C-alpha angles and dihedrals in degrees: 000000000000115000120242119209121218141157090268091042106032127177104272119213133184113206109193109205124039094213123117094283091050092049098041086052090053087045090053090049093048093052095047111094101193098087130021104241139193119197131196113196116203135198130171089221122068089238129070133221102064118212084003085075104022100030113033109090113267093232090052095081099156092064087061091058083091088082095077086069090047092053091056089052097052093040093059110112090235089061130072123189110212107191130181093037119124117213112231095032115030086033117019129204089250087049094055096045089055098050105037133053086218140017123206119194117209105158099136124215106299100171128074137226121252127228098226095223133126114272097022086135100053116120107270096039118096139128127290086239094061090052093049092049090053096050095043090054100248107181090229088056106031094094097051112116106231109188104181101204093138116119094193129034129191118208111192115208136040106234127108092273092062090048091048096054092039090052093047090050095057101033116106122246089250090058092049093046090073088058132072096248113153111265097235086058097044086054090048096046089047090059092041121133095205115139102151129043116184114199108197130203119181086208137039133292088264089063100048114117101212126105131245099245092054090050098046088060092071086069090056108053123121100230106012136071133194121245121202129181104226088213094059096054095042114128132192117233087254094050088048094049091049090062108103106156111093093218097052089048088053091046092054087047091055095046087052089052090049092047090049095054126104113236113261095202094241118168096247134045135194113205111206106202132187134188087028128127130191109234103172137001105219131222123240088211094265102070095270131118101271095172144328122250106211129185125215115236140196129208115251121215087278095055090253124142112252118185114237095203090249112126138182135179120235115214096235133144095189132044123191121191121215106170101128145296132271132203122239124223121255121224105268097000121117114251136197099216095188095056095031095231132113104266109258143147107226092327097315103116111243116265091353133111121216090011122116139163138198140179127035090331085064103039110014128262108310141119129033129275096286096053089073093064094073091035092057095040089055090054096047089052090062091047092054093049091056092048090052093046094049097245096126112098095226126238116271089210104028103174140094094235086059092055092045091053093044094052092043094052088060090050094246114165097217114203111216131209089253086052087058097047087058090052093044088052090052097049092053094051098049089046090053089052088052095045092247136110099250136350107215127216104222105182119080093217092057087043091058090049087066105079137142105265 
């Protein structure tokens, strides 16, 4: 029998993941007026907002203002936030299908791509993802002992994340004090020995993926200056004419400005290198990074990087790879291993009824926070069409009470949106007392201690 959705028996949807995609999808379900809907938003962490909290650079606070809209969505009476719930264990795939009419996976892309070169597993070599999680106070990374005795750091990749980690490495403690960087990271960075950071792109400046605003910031730092080799950003007339993207045109202009500058003799330098590929991370003899061997490239007629056989060794003791994210499979959910996404057709999970996906785990790691709004809205449109056409299987236990009983029976300490508001207020108050925008609580146990009484 086709399920009819009413205020007493609304369309019940589980959203797995509370980052931008999950909240934009929830917002789309609330805004539509065709079907009464009730949404439970899950996250394995006690805190919501995903990469807005743990991925956005701590010194880019304006980007985080999007959370004001997120608060409105999660505060809607038709929505519940169920934090500290792990999909696959606390809430299994089978549990979700029996308690919800539709399940929407918005878990992002939490893994990183590797370089595939010798020495990648030496101490001091890690993904930029791990480093970002550490300085942003992600509970999985907060306990990592990060001793920044490196004087040289190589950051492989030329996207905004590569620029973020490079900028954080060379900013002064005074500059970082105005951010919401985690306290343990602020202390470690204040004692850092970093003098030189090399940002490495295997192709030319016209192919770099970073945005101009992020690039310009390197010319405005207190104690660091950009260094660009003119020969690595040189373009032929044909190559220059082929640049149609305005951002890339502006990037080239900024890089030319950097290359033309006289050195200011600042204590730290950011070397923006192009046509340069890492080929081996060298061992210092004690299992740690002792240098990075790189090869000079040229671009072939198709714009691909081709090695020239010219090598150099960069004097670095730390290597951060930032060459792309990759999704991780969820238990019981079809996964496309090649692409690193949930197998889907425009957001409908392949071969499944009532299961959907949105965001990076749907399409791969591309776009900025706002890109996910349309992506999530498109998926929700398919979900609503299926609901109206009677194609959803219908939940056997479609109530909040049934979900609460299920989780309580498993001993799960669910962290509610009200609990998060208590923690949020605490972090803001602590930050204010320190003259900072926020003082993050970084350990899960301490987060769980802040609850609505």
